[in-house]
Each structure stands twice: as structure tokens, then as C-alpha cells.
């Protein structure tokens, strides 16, 4: 059995982080452009194009349901790779990012729920501030250069991957519409065929991807959000392969991950950001931030994330369940905890699922996500920039 490249040297990890970080910078630019366009004379055209229909679905739906399925495919590939042979391969390596991610999901959700407890209509958005945007957060770290040790970037990457897994579980459990049992049975049959390909040691990607398209369509019809088909497909792609000779062969999972990562980082996620971040501030007043939805999201991201992540990190390290990342200081860990409040992509995505029929609430979601994410990014960057390079 060949050694999978998931048991990889730090150069691969650096390459992965650099790719995510660069994608985060592109995402920042796309989100900023969306805000500029939405508040310019082109704002009406922007809204009309995003909501125009092509082949039965609006462009926004094609982006959020189809393109984002590829994003979730990449998330699934990253989760499987890290759990089997990467930064999450052992319980000791999972402990610090795992506990920090748990705190970073629970505390923001509780803050949002406390602020919206008296509103049955808006309480549904409790999971919106529970997510961390890995690309955006790493993009901020990239701008800080060598002030942040690699160990902290690894910590943030692992935490965000676990956070993504938690967000996927929340979507599956709490944001699923009425189920179409026939489509669901069809999806289960396709997953069984994908597992069969894996067990048969099929290493060509084409059969998996063809079945993956069918799986996406069936999941779309089933009432479960279609993007979860990407996660299901990812978990069936082989990571460890057996070869009759000693010549190392790149596993299918890594081939697929390397093929789609640039597309996700530099096209799909920025397109999603551009299509969903645009909100008009016409008639906007600062008091609007004090409405339950934007206040709950902004407070959840800015306050809840830093309290949850940093608090659980302190608990894990002080109880010797985990150790402080190599060459990192407590101040740097706190700075990274602040960056975890950048929720952008996944927070907007959950917001779309929480309030699909309420444009006004969606605008409030965008305002809350932008306020919480920008505040977290700026303050986190200031804390980390003030740290001396060791």
C-alpha cells in the first residue's frame, strides 16, 4: 500500500494555507465590489440580474445551490483528508481546535438566541453566527505575514474545518424542508453505488463525478439542501490506494482537491460573495444595527466567537488536554480567536436557509454578518499586528 500524500510535509500545508489565504483576499474584493455596486446607480440592475431566471432557477439559486455544492465538495474532501492523515488524524491533535470550534459555535448561537428569544420569526437564525469563514480569516492572516507563526495558521485551519463540519450538521438537521422520500431513496441508492466504486478500488474520478451530478439532482429534489450532496460525494472519494508496484500514485481525493481548489477559492466563493453580499444602505440608520437579527448576528460573531474560542482554548490548555501552538503566545491565540468571528460565506449561506422567503430579514442578515465580520477582522488584525515577531 502506498503512503498517501495526506501524510504530507509542511510545504503542502503551506501551499494549502497560501491558496486559502489568497482566495480570502479575492473574496474580500468581491464582497466590497458587491456593496459598491448595490449602492450605486447600478444597484437596480445588480438586483435584477441576480434574481433573473435561467433554466427554471434564478441565477442566485444556481450559485447558491449548484456552484456552492462544489464548495461543499471541497469542504468534504478537506475534512476527510485531515481526519484520515492530516492535522485531525489523532485525538490529541483534534482536541484544541475541536474544543475551540465547539465553544465558537455554542456561545454565538446562545447570544443570538438570547437577543431573539421573544421573536419566533427570527429565532430560526440562531445558527448564523456559529460559522467561521476559513478563506476570509486566512486572508487576514496572510496580510500580517510572518507576524503569525505557521502553528497558529494550522490551528485556525483545523478549527475552521471542524467548524464547517458542524455547520454542515446544523444545516442537515435544522434547515431541511419537507422531504421527498422517493428522491431521498434515489439519493441513497446513488450513494450506495459511490461506496461500491470505492470498495471496488476504482481510482478514475469520472464515474464518481457522473454519479455525483445525479446525486446533486436527487438531493435537490429531496428537500435536503442540494449542497450537502457535495459532502456526501467527497466522503466516497478514495484517499488511500493500493498499487501493484512501489511507484507512488496520487490518490483520487488529492487529485480532485487540487483540481477544484483554485476554482473554489478564486471563482466560486467570490461569485457567491458578490451575488449575496450586496445590500443597499439607502435609508439605513445606525439604529438598524440594534434590531434583533443584525444585533444578534454581529454580537454572536464579534463577542461570541472570541469568548467561545478563546475560553475553550484556555480551558483545554490549562487542563492539559492540549498544548499552546508552537511559538505562539496567548495574545496571538486571542487574536486568532477574534478572526474566527469572520463568518461571511457560511454565515450568509445559513442566513439564506433560515429566511428564504423574507428579503427584509435577509438584508438584516447581511448587515449583521458584515458588521460582525468586519469588526472581528479589524480588531483581530490589530491585536496580531501589535505582537512582536519572535
Short mmCIF file of C-alpha atoms in Angstrom, two decimals:
data_model
loop_
_atom_site.label_atom_id
_atom_site.label_comp_id
_atom_site.label_asym_id
_atom_site.label_seq_id
_atom_site.Cartn_x
_atom_site.Cartn_y
_atom_site.Cartn_z
CA UNK A 1 0.00 0.00 0.00
CA UNK A 2 1.45 3.35 -0.96
CA UNK A 3 1.73 6.09 1.60
CA UNK A 4 -0.97 8.65 0.86
CA UNK A 5 0.12 12.18 0.36
CA UNK A 6 -2.08 13.22 3.23
CA UNK A 7 0.93 12.27 5.35
CA UNK A 8 2.48 15.32 3.79
CA UNK A 9 5.35 17.66 4.63
CA UNK A 10 4.70 21.17 5.81
CA UNK A 11 5.28 22.52 2.29
CA UNK A 12 1.92 21.08 1.20
CA UNK A 13 0.25 22.62 4.23
CA UNK A 14 1.86 25.96 3.46
CA UNK A 15 0.62 25.68 -0.13
CA UNK A 16 -2.90 24.88 1.08
CA UNK A 17 -2.92 27.80 3.53
CA UNK A 18 -1.47 30.18 0.94
CA UNK A 19 -4.19 29.17 -1.53
CA UNK A 20 -6.96 29.67 1.03
CA UNK A 21 -5.46 32.99 2.14
CA UNK A 22 -5.16 34.32 -1.41
CA UNK A 23 -8.74 33.24 -2.05
CA UNK A 24 -9.79 35.14 1.06
CA UNK A 25 -8.25 38.33 -0.31
CA UNK A 26 -10.16 37.83 -3.58
CA UNK A 27 -13.33 37.22 -1.57
CA UNK A 28 -12.81 40.50 0.31
CA UNK A 29 -12.55 42.31 -3.02
CA UNK A 30 -15.70 40.61 -4.36
CA UNK A 31 -17.73 41.47 -1.26
CA UNK A 32 -16.53 45.08 -1.34
CA UNK A 33 -17.41 45.35 -5.04
CA UNK A 34 -20.89 43.94 -4.35
CA UNK A 35 -21.50 46.62 -1.71
CA UNK A 36 -20.25 49.35 -4.04
CA UNK A 37 -22.43 48.17 -6.92
CA UNK A 38 -25.53 47.68 -4.73
CA UNK A 39 -25.22 51.28 -3.51
CA UNK A 40 -24.51 52.80 -6.93
CA UNK A 41 -26.79 53.64 -9.87
CA UNK A 42 -26.19 50.02 -10.96
CA UNK A 43 -27.90 48.71 -7.83
CA UNK A 44 -31.24 48.04 -9.53
CA UNK A 45 -29.53 46.23 -12.41
CA UNK A 46 -27.45 44.19 -9.95
CA UNK A 47 -30.59 43.01 -8.13
CA UNK A 48 -32.45 42.28 -11.37
CA UNK A 49 -29.60 40.18 -12.79
CA UNK A 50 -29.08 38.20 -9.59
CA UNK A 51 -32.80 37.35 -9.41
CA UNK A 52 -33.32 36.70 -13.13
CA UNK A 53 -34.24 33.15 -14.12
CA UNK A 54 -32.20 30.75 -16.27
CA UNK A 55 -33.47 27.20 -16.98
CA UNK A 56 -36.05 27.25 -14.21
CA UNK A 57 -33.89 28.72 -11.43
CA UNK A 58 -32.74 32.22 -10.60
CA UNK A 59 -29.06 33.00 -11.07
CA UNK A 60 -28.79 33.36 -7.30
CA UNK A 61 -30.25 29.85 -6.86
CA UNK A 62 -27.82 28.41 -9.41
CA UNK A 63 -24.97 29.99 -7.46
CA UNK A 64 -26.24 29.01 -4.00
CA UNK A 65 -27.49 25.51 -4.85
CA UNK A 66 -25.20 24.34 -7.67
CA UNK A 67 -21.90 26.24 -7.53
CA UNK A 68 -21.82 26.05 -3.75
CA UNK A 69 -22.20 22.26 -3.97
CA UNK A 70 -18.66 22.32 -5.39
CA UNK A 71 -17.58 24.43 -2.42
CA UNK A 72 -19.09 21.83 -0.08
CA UNK A 73 -17.39 19.08 -2.09
CA UNK A 74 -14.06 20.76 -1.34
CA UNK A 75 -15.02 21.13 2.33
CA UNK A 76 -15.80 17.41 2.46
CA UNK A 77 -12.52 16.49 0.80
CA UNK A 78 -10.60 18.67 3.27
CA UNK A 79 -12.43 17.15 6.25
CA UNK A 80 -11.76 13.57 5.10
CA UNK A 81 -8.10 14.29 4.31
CA UNK A 82 -7.44 15.98 7.63
CA UNK A 83 -9.24 13.31 9.69
CA UNK A 84 -7.55 10.35 8.00
CA UNK A 85 -4.00 11.58 7.64
CA UNK A 86 -3.67 15.26 8.44
CA UNK A 87 -3.96 17.77 11.26
CA UNK A 88 -7.00 15.98 12.73
CA UNK A 89 -5.66 12.42 12.44
CA UNK A 90 -5.21 11.85 16.19
CA UNK A 91 -7.35 12.70 19.18
CA UNK A 92 -4.56 14.80 20.68
CA UNK A 93 -4.32 16.93 17.52
CA UNK A 94 -8.10 17.29 17.36
CA UNK A 95 -8.50 18.37 20.97
CA UNK A 96 -7.51 22.06 20.84
CA UNK A 97 -9.19 23.03 17.54
CA UNK A 98 -12.13 20.72 18.30
CA UNK A 99 -12.91 22.21 21.71
CA UNK A 100 -12.26 25.73 20.44
CA UNK A 101 -14.60 25.15 17.49
CA UNK A 102 -17.28 23.80 19.84
CA UNK A 103 -17.08 26.88 22.05
CA UNK A 104 -17.02 29.06 18.95
CA UNK A 105 -20.30 27.57 17.75
CA UNK A 106 -22.23 27.28 21.03
CA UNK A 107 -21.58 30.72 22.53
CA UNK A 108 -22.50 32.76 19.40
CA UNK A 109 -25.68 30.69 18.95
CA UNK A 110 -26.65 31.31 22.58
CA UNK A 111 -26.04 35.06 22.25
CA UNK A 112 -28.19 35.26 19.11
CA UNK A 113 -30.92 33.16 20.73
CA UNK A 114 -30.91 35.34 23.87
CA UNK A 115 -31.35 38.51 21.80
CA UNK A 116 -34.09 36.98 19.62
CA UNK A 117 -35.79 34.86 22.29
CA UNK A 118 -39.05 36.82 22.08
CA UNK A 119 -39.30 36.63 18.28
CA UNK A 120 -40.48 33.26 16.89
CA UNK A 121 -39.88 34.59 13.36
CA UNK A 122 -36.21 35.45 13.84
CA UNK A 123 -35.08 32.84 16.39
CA UNK A 124 -34.69 30.48 13.43
CA UNK A 125 -31.44 32.26 12.57
CA UNK A 126 -29.64 31.11 15.74
CA UNK A 127 -27.01 29.17 13.74
CA UNK A 128 -25.98 32.11 11.52
CA UNK A 129 -23.15 33.41 13.75
CA UNK A 130 -21.89 29.89 14.54
CA UNK A 131 -19.73 29.61 11.41
CA UNK A 132 -16.18 30.77 10.61
CA UNK A 133 -15.05 31.71 7.09
CA UNK A 134 -11.68 29.98 6.64
CA UNK A 135 -10.77 31.83 3.43
CA UNK A 136 -11.54 35.28 4.82
CA UNK A 137 -9.79 34.61 8.15
CA UNK A 138 -6.68 33.19 6.48
CA UNK A 139 -6.75 36.13 4.09
CA UNK A 140 -6.35 38.48 7.05
CA UNK A 141 -3.52 36.33 8.41
CA UNK A 142 -1.81 36.46 5.02
CA UNK A 143 -1.77 40.26 5.19
CA UNK A 144 0.09 40.03 8.52
CA UNK A 145 2.91 37.96 7.02
CA UNK A 146 5.49 36.44 9.39
CA UNK A 147 3.95 38.03 12.50
CA UNK A 148 1.80 34.90 12.79
CA UNK A 149 3.60 31.53 13.21
CA UNK A 150 2.61 28.62 10.97
CA UNK A 151 1.31 26.71 14.00
CA UNK A 152 -1.43 29.32 14.51
CA UNK A 153 -2.41 29.14 10.85
CA UNK A 154 -2.65 25.37 11.22
CA UNK A 155 -4.77 25.85 14.36
CA UNK A 156 -7.12 28.25 12.57
CA UNK A 157 -7.35 25.96 9.53
CA UNK A 158 -8.17 22.89 11.64
CA UNK A 159 -10.66 24.86 13.75
CA UNK A 160 -12.43 26.21 10.67
CA UNK A 161 -12.61 22.75 9.09
CA UNK A 162 -14.24 21.34 12.24
CA UNK A 163 -16.47 24.41 12.30
CA UNK A 164 -17.51 23.70 8.69
CA UNK A 165 -18.37 20.13 9.65
CA UNK A 166 -20.51 21.44 12.50
CA UNK A 167 -22.24 23.88 10.15
CA UNK A 168 -22.99 21.06 7.69
CA UNK A 169 -24.57 19.03 10.51
CA UNK A 170 -26.67 22.04 11.57
CA UNK A 171 -27.87 22.56 8.00
CA UNK A 172 -28.82 18.90 7.64
CA UNK A 173 -30.65 18.77 11.00
CA UNK A 174 -32.34 22.16 11.26
CA UNK A 175 -32.61 23.68 7.78
CA UNK A 176 -34.15 20.87 5.79
CA UNK A 177 -37.51 21.39 4.05
CA UNK A 178 -40.28 18.80 3.66
CA UNK A 179 -38.74 15.55 2.48
CA UNK A 180 -39.48 13.82 -0.82
CA UNK A 181 -38.94 10.21 0.23
CA UNK A 182 -38.72 8.90 -3.34
CA UNK A 183 -35.93 11.32 -4.24
CA UNK A 184 -34.26 10.60 -0.91
CA UNK A 185 -34.34 6.87 -1.64
CA UNK A 186 -32.83 7.55 -5.07
CA UNK A 187 -30.06 9.61 -3.47
CA UNK A 188 -29.36 6.78 -1.03
CA UNK A 189 -29.09 4.36 -3.96
CA UNK A 190 -26.57 6.64 -5.71
CA UNK A 191 -24.52 6.93 -2.51
CA UNK A 192 -24.52 3.11 -2.30
CA UNK A 193 -23.15 2.98 -5.87
CA UNK A 194 -20.45 5.52 -4.96
CA UNK A 195 -19.47 3.44 -1.93
CA UNK A 196 -19.37 0.40 -4.24
CA UNK A 197 -16.93 2.21 -6.53
CA UNK A 198 -14.77 2.99 -3.52
CA UNK A 199 -14.85 -0.61 -2.27
CA UNK A 200 -14.02 -1.84 -5.78
CA UNK A 201 -10.92 0.40 -5.62
CA UNK A 202 -11.95 2.43 -8.68
CA UNK A 203 -9.47 5.29 -8.89
CA UNK A 204 -10.76 7.08 -12.01
CA UNK A 205 -12.63 10.22 -10.99
CA UNK A 206 -15.07 10.30 -13.93
CA UNK A 207 -17.52 7.64 -12.60
CA UNK A 208 -17.66 9.38 -9.21
CA UNK A 209 -18.32 12.77 -10.77
CA UNK A 210 -21.03 11.47 -13.13
CA UNK A 211 -22.83 9.81 -10.24
CA UNK A 212 -22.21 12.98 -8.20
CA UNK A 213 -24.22 15.07 -10.67
CA UNK A 214 -27.12 12.62 -10.35
CA UNK A 215 -26.77 12.70 -6.58
CA UNK A 216 -26.93 16.50 -6.57
CA UNK A 217 -30.18 16.47 -8.58
CA UNK A 218 -31.82 13.85 -6.35
CA UNK A 219 -30.77 15.65 -3.18
CA UNK A 220 -32.12 18.89 -4.67
CA UNK A 221 -35.48 17.18 -5.24
CA UNK A 222 -35.46 15.50 -1.83
CA UNK A 223 -35.88 18.66 0.27
CA UNK A 224 -32.43 18.39 1.85
CA UNK A 225 -30.29 21.29 0.72
CA UNK A 226 -28.60 20.30 -2.53
CA UNK A 227 -25.14 21.44 -1.45
CA UNK A 228 -24.97 18.55 1.04
CA UNK A 229 -24.59 16.26 -1.97
CA UNK A 230 -21.07 17.67 -2.25
CA UNK A 231 -20.21 16.46 1.25
CA UNK A 232 -21.68 13.00 0.59
CA UNK A 233 -19.74 12.68 -2.68
CA UNK A 234 -16.47 13.79 -1.03
CA UNK A 235 -16.66 11.10 1.64
CA UNK A 236 -16.77 8.36 -1.01
CA UNK A 237 -13.70 9.53 -2.97
CA UNK A 238 -10.74 7.21 -2.20
CA UNK A 239 -7.86 8.70 -0.24
CA UNK A 240 -5.69 5.61 0.27
CA UNK A 241 -4.99 3.49 -2.80
CA UNK A 242 -3.19 0.22 -3.36
CA UNK A 243 -0.77 -0.13 -6.24
CA UNK A 244 0.97 -3.28 -7.50
CA UNK A 245 4.32 -1.53 -7.70
CA UNK A 246 6.29 0.80 -5.49
CA UNK A 247 5.74 3.83 -7.69
CA UNK A 248 3.77 6.36 -5.58
CA UNK A 249 0.44 7.36 -7.10
CA UNK A 250 -1.54 10.41 -6.08
CA UNK A 251 -4.86 9.30 -4.54
CA UNK A 252 -8.08 10.34 -6.31
CA UNK A 253 -9.12 12.55 -3.39
CA UNK A 254 -5.97 14.65 -3.64
CA UNK A 255 -6.24 14.84 -7.44
CA UNK A 256 -9.78 16.15 -7.18
CA UNK A 257 -8.94 18.52 -4.34
CA UNK A 258 -6.01 20.02 -6.23
CA UNK A 259 -8.16 20.35 -9.37
CA UNK A 260 -11.09 22.19 -7.81
CA UNK A 261 -9.39 24.19 -5.05
CA UNK A 262 -8.32 27.11 -7.30
CA UNK A 263 -11.78 27.22 -8.88
CA UNK A 264 -13.45 27.31 -5.46
CA UNK A 265 -11.03 29.86 -3.97
CA UNK A 266 -10.80 32.22 -6.92
CA UNK A 267 -14.15 31.80 -8.70
CA UNK A 268 -16.96 30.03 -6.84
CA UNK A 269 -16.63 31.63 -3.40
CA UNK A 270 -16.02 35.17 -4.79
CA UNK A 271 -19.03 34.75 -7.11
CA UNK A 272 -21.10 33.66 -4.11
CA UNK A 273 -19.83 36.66 -2.15
CA UNK A 274 -20.59 39.06 -4.98
CA UNK A 275 -24.10 37.66 -5.52
CA UNK A 276 -25.05 37.64 -1.84
CA UNK A 277 -23.15 40.44 -0.09
CA UNK A 278 -24.74 43.29 -1.98
CA UNK A 279 -27.12 45.21 0.29
CA UNK A 280 -28.36 48.72 -0.26
CA UNK A 281 -27.82 51.16 2.59
CA UNK A 282 -30.45 53.56 1.25
CA UNK A 283 -32.45 54.74 4.23
CA UNK A 284 -30.12 52.84 6.56
CA UNK A 285 -29.57 54.25 10.02
CA UNK A 286 -27.23 53.15 12.79
CA UNK A 287 -30.28 52.17 14.85
CA UNK A 288 -30.93 49.39 12.33
CA UNK A 289 -27.94 47.56 13.81
CA UNK A 290 -29.87 47.34 17.07
CA UNK A 291 -32.66 45.27 15.50
CA UNK A 292 -32.68 41.74 16.92
CA UNK A 293 -31.36 39.95 13.80
CA UNK A 294 -28.32 42.13 12.94
CA UNK A 295 -27.54 42.72 16.61
CA UNK A 296 -27.74 39.00 17.41
CA UNK A 297 -25.50 38.10 14.46
CA UNK A 298 -22.96 40.89 14.99
CA UNK A 299 -22.74 40.24 18.74
CA UNK A 300 -22.57 36.49 18.15
CA UNK A 301 -19.70 36.83 15.70
CA UNK A 302 -17.70 39.55 17.44
CA UNK A 303 -18.34 38.73 21.10
CA UNK A 304 -19.48 35.11 21.00
CA UNK A 305 -16.70 33.79 18.80
CA UNK A 306 -13.84 35.30 20.77
CA UNK A 307 -15.38 34.26 24.11
CA UNK A 308 -16.18 30.74 22.93
CA UNK A 309 -12.95 30.03 21.04
CA UNK A 310 -10.52 31.68 23.46
CA UNK A 311 -12.37 30.47 26.54
CA UNK A 312 -12.33 26.85 25.40
CA UNK A 313 -8.68 27.15 24.31
CA UNK A 314 -7.76 28.36 27.81
CA UNK A 315 -9.74 25.52 29.37
CA UNK A 316 -8.17 22.88 27.13
CA UNK A 317 -4.60 24.10 27.67
CA UNK A 318 -4.89 24.79 31.41
CA UNK A 319 -6.37 21.30 31.98
CA UNK A 320 -3.54 19.84 29.85
CA UNK A 321 -5.95 18.36 27.34
CA UNK A 322 -3.99 20.32 24.71
CA UNK A 323 -0.90 22.48 24.42
CA UNK A 324 -0.35 26.02 23.21
CA UNK A 325 0.51 26.06 19.47
CA UNK A 326 4.27 26.07 18.86
CA UNK A 327 5.95 29.51 19.08
CA UNK A 328 2.55 31.12 19.72
CA UNK A 329 1.65 33.44 22.60
CA UNK A 330 -1.65 33.78 24.43
CA UNK A 331 -2.08 37.18 22.81
CA UNK A 332 -1.76 35.60 19.37
CA UNK A 333 -4.26 32.88 20.25
CA UNK A 334 -6.65 35.63 21.34
CA UNK A 335 -6.08 37.46 18.05
CA UNK A 336 -6.90 34.31 16.08
CA UNK A 337 -9.99 33.82 18.27
CA UNK A 338 -11.12 37.27 17.14
CA UNK A 339 -10.56 36.33 13.49
CA UNK A 340 -12.87 33.36 14.00
CA UNK A 341 -15.65 35.96 14.16
CA UNK A 342 -15.30 36.45 10.41
CA UNK A 343 -18.33 34.39 9.43
CA UNK A 344 -19.02 35.68 5.94
CA UNK A 345 -19.52 32.80 3.45
CA UNK A 346 -21.10 30.13 5.67
CA UNK A 347 -22.99 32.67 7.79
CA UNK A 348 -24.58 34.24 4.72
CA UNK A 349 -25.35 30.75 3.43
CA UNK A 350 -27.13 29.71 6.65
CA UNK A 351 -28.96 33.05 6.64
CA UNK A 352 -30.33 32.27 3.18
CA UNK A 353 -31.62 28.94 4.50
CA UNK A 354 -33.06 30.45 7.68
CA UNK A 355 -35.07 33.22 5.98
CA UNK A 356 -35.60 32.12 2.35
CA UNK A 357 -38.90 33.98 1.91
CA UNK A 358 -38.06 37.23 3.68
CA UNK A 359 -35.95 39.73 1.71
CA UNK A 360 -36.09 42.24 4.57
CA UNK A 361 -34.67 39.72 7.05
CA UNK A 362 -32.03 38.66 4.53
CA UNK A 363 -30.88 42.28 4.27
CA UNK A 364 -30.68 42.38 8.06
CA UNK A 365 -28.65 39.15 7.99
CA UNK A 366 -26.20 40.72 5.54
CA UNK A 367 -25.83 43.83 7.70
CA UNK A 368 -25.23 41.74 10.83
CA UNK A 369 -22.74 39.43 9.10
CA UNK A 370 -20.84 42.36 7.59
CA UNK A 371 -20.76 44.28 10.89
CA UNK A 372 -19.64 41.28 12.94
CA UNK A 373 -17.13 40.03 10.37
CA UNK A 374 -15.54 43.41 9.67
CA UNK A 375 -15.27 44.21 13.39
CA UNK A 376 -13.72 40.81 14.11
CA UNK A 377 -11.29 41.11 11.21
CA UNK A 378 -10.13 44.63 12.07
CA UNK A 379 -9.73 44.09 15.82
CA UNK A 380 -8.13 40.66 15.30
CA UNK A 381 -5.65 42.12 12.82
CA UNK A 382 -4.78 44.95 15.21
CA UNK A 383 -4.15 42.51 18.09
CA UNK A 384 -1.96 40.27 15.92
CA UNK A 385 -0.12 43.17 14.24
CA UNK A 386 0.85 44.53 17.66
CA UNK A 387 2.54 41.24 18.51
CA UNK A 388 6.30 41.18 18.24
CA UNK A 389 7.85 38.72 15.80
CA UNK A 390 9.71 36.03 17.75
#
